[in-house]
PDB file of C-alpha atoms in Angstrom:
ATOM      1  CA  MET A   1     -30.934  12.250 -22.626  1.00  0.00           C
ATOM      2  CA  SER A   2     -31.998  10.079 -20.106  1.00  0.00           C
ATOM      3  CA  GLN A   3     -32.597   7.495 -22.258  1.00  0.00           C
ATOM      4  CA  GLN A   4     -29.082   7.741 -22.665  1.00  0.00           C
ATOM      5  CA  ALA A   5     -28.027   7.905 -19.362  1.00  0.00           C
ATOM      6  CA  ILE A   6     -29.953   5.007 -17.632  1.00  0.00           C
ATOM      7  CA  GLU A   7     -28.163   3.045 -20.804  1.00  0.00           C
ATOM      8  CA  ARG A   8     -25.119   3.612 -19.694  1.00  0.00           C
ATOM      9  CA  LEU A   9     -25.838   2.963 -15.915  1.00  0.00           C
ATOM     10  CA  ASN A  10     -27.372  -0.283 -16.834  1.00  0.00           C
ATOM     11  CA  GLU A  11     -24.025  -1.063 -18.510  1.00  0.00           C
ATOM     12  CA  ALA A  12     -22.010   0.149 -15.736  1.00  0.00           C
ATOM     13  CA  VAL A  13     -24.078  -2.272 -13.445  1.00  0.00           C
ATOM     14  CA  ASN A  14     -23.539  -5.421 -15.149  1.00  0.00           C
ATOM     15  CA  ARG A  15     -20.140  -4.034 -15.556  1.00  0.00           C
ATOM     16  CA  LEU A  16     -19.592  -4.034 -12.460  1.00  0.00           C
ATOM     17  CA  LEU A  17     -21.111  -7.538 -11.416  1.00  0.00           C
ATOM     18  CA  ALA A  18     -19.183  -9.322 -14.210  1.00  0.00           C
ATOM     19  CA  GLY A  19     -16.039  -7.555 -12.107  1.00  0.00           C
ATOM     20  CA  THR A  20     -14.416  -5.848 -15.313  1.00  0.00           C
ATOM     21  CA  GLN A  21     -14.526  -2.288 -14.140  1.00  0.00           C
ATOM     22  CA  LYS A  22     -13.424   0.435 -16.143  1.00  0.00           C
ATOM     23  CA  ARG A  23     -13.151   2.984 -14.117  1.00  0.00           C
ATOM     24  CA  VAL A  24     -13.464   1.905 -10.690  1.00  0.00           C
ATOM     25  CA  LYS A  25     -11.703  -0.316  -8.475  1.00  0.00           C
ATOM     26  CA  ALA A  26     -12.545  -4.003  -8.355  1.00  0.00           C
ATOM     27  CA  THR A  27     -12.578  -4.283  -4.214  1.00  0.00           C
ATOM     28  CA  GLY A  28     -15.373  -3.803  -2.046  1.00  0.00           C
ATOM     29  CA  GLY A  29     -18.982  -3.932  -2.292  1.00  0.00           C
ATOM     30  CA  ILE A  30     -21.093  -2.774  -4.968  1.00  0.00           C
ATOM     31  CA  THR A  31     -22.635   0.807  -4.071  1.00  0.00           C
ATOM     32  CA  LEU A  32     -24.465   3.527  -6.010  1.00  0.00           C
ATOM     33  CA  ASN A  33     -21.232   5.862  -5.873  1.00  0.00           C
ATOM     34  CA  LYS A  34     -19.889   2.903  -7.731  1.00  0.00           C
ATOM     35  CA  ILE A  35     -22.737   2.539 -10.151  1.00  0.00           C
ATOM     36  CA  ASN A  36     -22.310   6.337 -10.859  1.00  0.00           C
ATOM     37  CA  ASN A  37     -18.555   6.722 -11.049  1.00  0.00           C
ATOM     38  CA  GLU A  38     -18.584   3.536 -13.169  1.00  0.00           C
ATOM     39  CA  ALA A  39     -21.012   4.865 -15.893  1.00  0.00           C
ATOM     40  CA  GLY A  40     -19.291   7.748 -15.844  1.00  0.00           C
ATOM     41  CA  TYR A  41     -20.955  10.256 -13.966  1.00  0.00           C
ATOM     42  CA  GLY A  42     -19.979  12.874 -11.344  1.00  0.00           C
ATOM     43  CA  HIS A  43     -22.034  14.237  -8.614  1.00  0.00           C
ATOM     44  CA  SER A  44     -24.407  11.603  -7.410  1.00  0.00           C
ATOM     45  CA  TYR A  45     -26.078  12.038 -10.881  1.00  0.00           C
ATOM     46  CA  ILE A  46     -27.578   8.521 -10.700  1.00  0.00           C
ATOM     47  CA  HIS A  47     -29.904  10.067  -7.761  1.00  0.00           C
ATOM     48  CA  LYS A  48     -31.953  11.789 -10.629  1.00  0.00           C
ATOM     49  CA  PHE A  49     -32.623   8.449 -11.561  1.00  0.00           C
ATOM     50  CA  LYS A  50     -35.331   7.414  -8.758  1.00  0.00           C
ATOM     51  CA  PRO A  51     -37.041   4.124 -10.661  1.00  0.00           C
ATOM     52  CA  PHE A  52     -33.441   2.856 -11.782  1.00  0.00           C
ATOM     53  CA  ILE A  53     -32.291   2.511  -8.203  1.00  0.00           C
ATOM     54  CA  ASP A  54     -35.027   1.044  -6.628  1.00  0.00           C
ATOM     55  CA  ASN A  55     -35.480  -0.970  -9.842  1.00  0.00           C
ATOM     56  CA  VAL A  56     -32.696  -2.071 -11.017  1.00  0.00           C
ATOM     57  CA  ALA A  57     -29.333  -0.752  -8.785  1.00  0.00           C
ATOM     58  CA  GLN A  58     -30.361  -1.072  -4.736  1.00  0.00           C
ATOM     59  CA  PRO A  59     -31.717  -5.023  -5.891  1.00  0.00           C
ATOM     60  CA  ALA A  60     -28.498  -5.733  -7.551  1.00  0.00           C
ATOM     61  CA  ILE A  61     -26.399  -3.764  -4.906  1.00  0.00           C
ATOM     62  CA  ASP A  62     -28.028  -5.793  -2.377  1.00  0.00           C
ATOM     63  CA  GLN A  63     -27.410  -9.316  -4.004  1.00  0.00           C
ATOM     64  CA  TYR A  64     -24.159  -8.877  -4.323  1.00  0.00           C
ATOM     65  CA  ASN A  65     -23.161  -7.410  -1.319  1.00  0.00           C
ATOM     66  CA  ALA A  66     -24.961 -10.039   0.872  1.00  0.00           C
ATOM     67  CA  ALA A  67     -22.821 -12.640  -2.006  1.00  0.00           C
ATOM     68  CA  ILE A  68     -19.639 -10.968  -1.114  1.00  0.00           C
ATOM     69  CA  GLU A  69     -20.186 -10.961   2.977  1.00  0.00           C
ATOM     70  CA  ALA A  70     -20.889 -15.077   2.412  1.00  0.00           C
ATOM     71  CA  ILE A  71     -18.431 -15.821   0.713  1.00  0.00           C
ATOM     72  CA  GLU A  72     -16.104 -14.133   2.778  1.00  0.00           C
ATOM     73  CA  ALA A  73     -17.319 -15.799   6.438  1.00  0.00           C
ATOM     74  CA  ILE A  74     -17.020 -19.130   4.674  1.00  0.00           C
ATOM     75  CA  GLU A  75     -13.679 -18.095   3.644  1.00  0.00           C
ATOM     76  CA  ALA A  76     -12.725 -16.869   7.421  1.00  0.00           C
ATOM     77  CA  ILE A  77     -14.385 -20.310   8.905  1.00  0.00           C
ATOM     78  CA  GLU A  78     -11.925 -22.198   6.774  1.00  0.00           C
ATOM     79  CA  ALA A  79      -9.022 -20.017   7.972  1.00  0.00           C
ATOM     80  CA  GLN A  80      -9.722 -20.387  11.560  1.00  0.00           C
ATOM     81  CA  ASN A  81     -10.280 -23.925  11.290  1.00  0.00           C
ATOM     82  CA  ASN A  82      -6.724 -24.203   9.057  1.00  0.00           C
ATOM     83  CA  ASP A  83      -5.879 -22.399  11.862  1.00  0.00           C
ATOM     84  CA  GLU A  84      -6.420 -24.947  14.689  1.00  0.00           C
ATOM     85  CA  VAL A  85      -5.475 -27.539  12.614  1.00  0.00           C
ATOM     86  CA  ASN A  86      -2.215 -26.257  12.288  1.00  0.00           C
ATOM     87  CA  THR A  87      -1.166 -25.002  15.905  1.00  0.00           C
ATOM     88  CA  SER A  88      -2.379 -28.337  17.295  1.00  0.00           C
ATOM     89  CA  SER A  89      -0.131 -30.333  14.917  1.00  0.00           C
ATOM     90  CA  ILE A  90       2.565 -28.168  15.671  1.00  0.00           C
ATOM     91  CA  ALA A  91       2.021 -27.832  19.843  1.00  0.00           C
ATOM     92  CA  THR A  92       2.305 -32.094  19.740  1.00  0.00           C
ATOM     93  CA  SER A  93       4.926 -32.428  17.500  1.00  0.00           C
ATOM     94  CA  ILE A  94       7.826 -29.520  18.816  1.00  0.00           C
ATOM     95  CA  SER A  95       8.793 -29.948  22.340  1.00  0.00           C
ATOM     96  CA  PRO A  96       9.645 -26.633  25.045  1.00  0.00           C
ATOM     97  CA  GLU A  97      12.871 -27.489  24.756  1.00  0.00           C
ATOM     98  CA  ASP A  98      12.849 -27.359  21.284  1.00  0.00           C
ATOM     99  CA  LYS A  99      10.778 -24.122  20.702  1.00  0.00           C
ATOM    100  CA  TRP A 100      13.376 -22.381  23.099  1.00  0.00           C
ATOM    101  CA  ARG A 101      16.224 -24.025  20.797  1.00  0.00           C
ATOM    102  CA  ASN A 102      14.706 -22.418  17.902  1.00  0.00           C
ATOM    103  CA  LYS A 103      14.133 -19.233  19.316  1.00  0.00           C
ATOM    104  CA  CYS A 104      17.884 -19.016  20.602  1.00  0.00           C
ATOM    105  CA  LYS A 105      19.029 -20.169  16.645  1.00  0.00           C
ATOM    106  CA  ASP A 106      16.310 -17.182  15.367  1.00  0.00           C
ATOM    107  CA  GLU A 107      18.012 -15.250  17.817  1.00  0.00           C
ATOM    108  CA  GLU A 108      21.472 -15.866  16.833  1.00  0.00           C
ATOM    109  CA  LYS A 109      20.793 -15.426  13.363  1.00  0.00           C
ATOM    110  CA  LEU A 110      19.313 -11.833  13.797  1.00  0.00           C
ATOM    111  CA  LYS A 111      22.670 -11.053  16.122  1.00  0.00           C
ATOM    112  CA  LYS A 112      24.647 -11.621  13.324  1.00  0.00           C
ATOM    113  CA  LYS A 113      22.281  -9.615  10.818  1.00  0.00           C
ATOM    114  CA  TYR A 114      22.360  -7.324  12.744  1.00  0.00           C
ATOM    115  CA  TYR A 115      25.764  -7.180  13.521  1.00  0.00           C
ATOM    116  CA  VAL A 116      27.009  -7.111   9.639  1.00  0.00           C
ATOM    117  CA  GLN A 117      24.536  -3.965   8.697  1.00  0.00           C
ATOM    118  CA  VAL A 118      25.976  -1.812  11.714  1.00  0.00           C
ATOM    119  CA  THR A 119      29.597  -2.620  10.736  1.00  0.00           C
ATOM    120  CA  GLU A 120      28.262  -1.698   6.909  1.00  0.00           C
ATOM    121  CA  LEU A 121      27.298   1.134   8.223  1.00  0.00           C
ATOM    122  CA  LYS A 122      29.782   2.077  10.026  1.00  0.00           C
ATOM    123  CA  ALA A 123      31.401   1.979   7.232  1.00  0.00           C
ATOM    124  CA  LYS A 124      29.173   3.812   5.139  1.00  0.00           C
ATOM    125  CA  VAL A 125      29.459   6.558   7.759  1.00  0.00           C
ATOM    126  CA  ASP A 126      33.524   6.859   7.810  1.00  0.00           C
ATOM    127  CA  LYS A 127      33.388   7.083   4.268  1.00  0.00           C
ATOM    128  CA  LEU A 128      31.390  10.285   4.191  1.00  0.00           C
ATOM    129  CA  GLU A 129      33.438  11.500   7.023  1.00  0.00           C
ATOM    130  CA  THR A 130      35.520  11.523   4.744  1.00  0.00           C
ATOM    131  CA  ILE A 131      34.233  12.941   1.521  1.00  0.00           C
ATOM    132  CA  ASN A 132      33.134  15.721   4.142  1.00  0.00           C
ATOM    133  CA  ASN A 133      36.020  16.941   5.164  1.00  0.00           C
ATOM    134  CA  THR A 134      37.130  16.905   1.228  1.00  0.00           C
ATOM    135  CA  LEU A 135      34.519  18.827   0.250  1.00  0.00           C
ATOM    136  CA  MET A 136      34.369  21.386   3.374  1.00  0.00           C
ATOM    137  CA  TYR A 137      38.057  22.236   2.482  1.00  0.00           C
ATOM    138  CA  ARG A 138      37.472  22.740  -0.822  1.00  0.00           C
ATOM    139  CA  VAL A 139      34.700  25.197   0.203  1.00  0.00           C
ATOM    140  CA  TYR A 140      38.432  26.536   2.408  1.00  0.00           C
ATOM    141  CA  GLU A 141      39.803  26.924  -0.277  1.00  0.00           C
ATOM    142  CA  LEU A 142      37.355  28.503  -2.494  1.00  0.00           C
ATOM    143  CA  GLN A 143      36.277  31.296   0.044  1.00  0.00           C
ATOM    144  CA  ASP A 144      40.009  31.796   0.598  1.00  0.00           C
ATOM    145  CA  SER A 145      40.373  32.607  -3.330  1.00  0.00           C
ATOM    146  CA  VAL A 146      37.387  33.994  -3.175  1.00  0.00           C
ATOM    147  CA  SER A 147      38.350  36.798  -0.954  1.00  0.00           C
ATOM    148  CA  VAL A 148      41.761  37.417  -2.757  1.00  0.00           C
ATOM    149  CA  GLU A 149      39.841  38.101  -5.834  1.00  0.00           C
ATOM    150  CA  VAL A 150      37.252  40.451  -3.558  1.00  0.00           C
ATOM    151  CA  ALA A 151      40.001  41.860  -1.565  1.00  0.00           C
ATOM    152  CA  ALA A 152      42.110  43.029  -4.976  1.00  0.00           C
ATOM    153  CA  ILE A 153      38.116  44.230  -6.932  1.00  0.00           C
ATOM    154  CA  LYS A 154      37.898  46.673  -3.776  1.00  0.00           C
ATOM    155  CA  GLY A 155      41.075  47.722  -3.605  1.00  0.00           C
ATOM    156  CA  VAL A 156      41.636  49.183  -7.634  1.00  0.00           C
ATOM    157  CA  LYS A 157      38.024  51.020  -7.073  1.00  0.00           C
TER     158      LYS A 157
END
């Protein structure tokens, strides 16, 4: 049984390293819990195999997570460099007056958009009020007819 369990855990580690998970999400780093869940075990079953953790799982986890951290650091540096390049080129090409004009145009577009939305919503509210009034009148009619029928039934007794 334990040999089969170790084989399942090894297969889970290999799937996680290859990025072909079956039971866990592909996001984030690898943990013992992810290996355990990927192998189909629950309740920290992996911890019953201390030699497997020390010799196989933990080195694979450390190596994979270190590689992920290095990639994320490189991407962060590249993104920061791209932001600096983009902001410097934009800052030199647009004057403060043009920025202000663009901002005013954007605000004008938003104002028109919101006006249209308010108009549409008011029309919907009016329609709902009409429907509500019609339904309330129908309820009144039904209550009136039911009260007449109840009075007739009580009078028969």
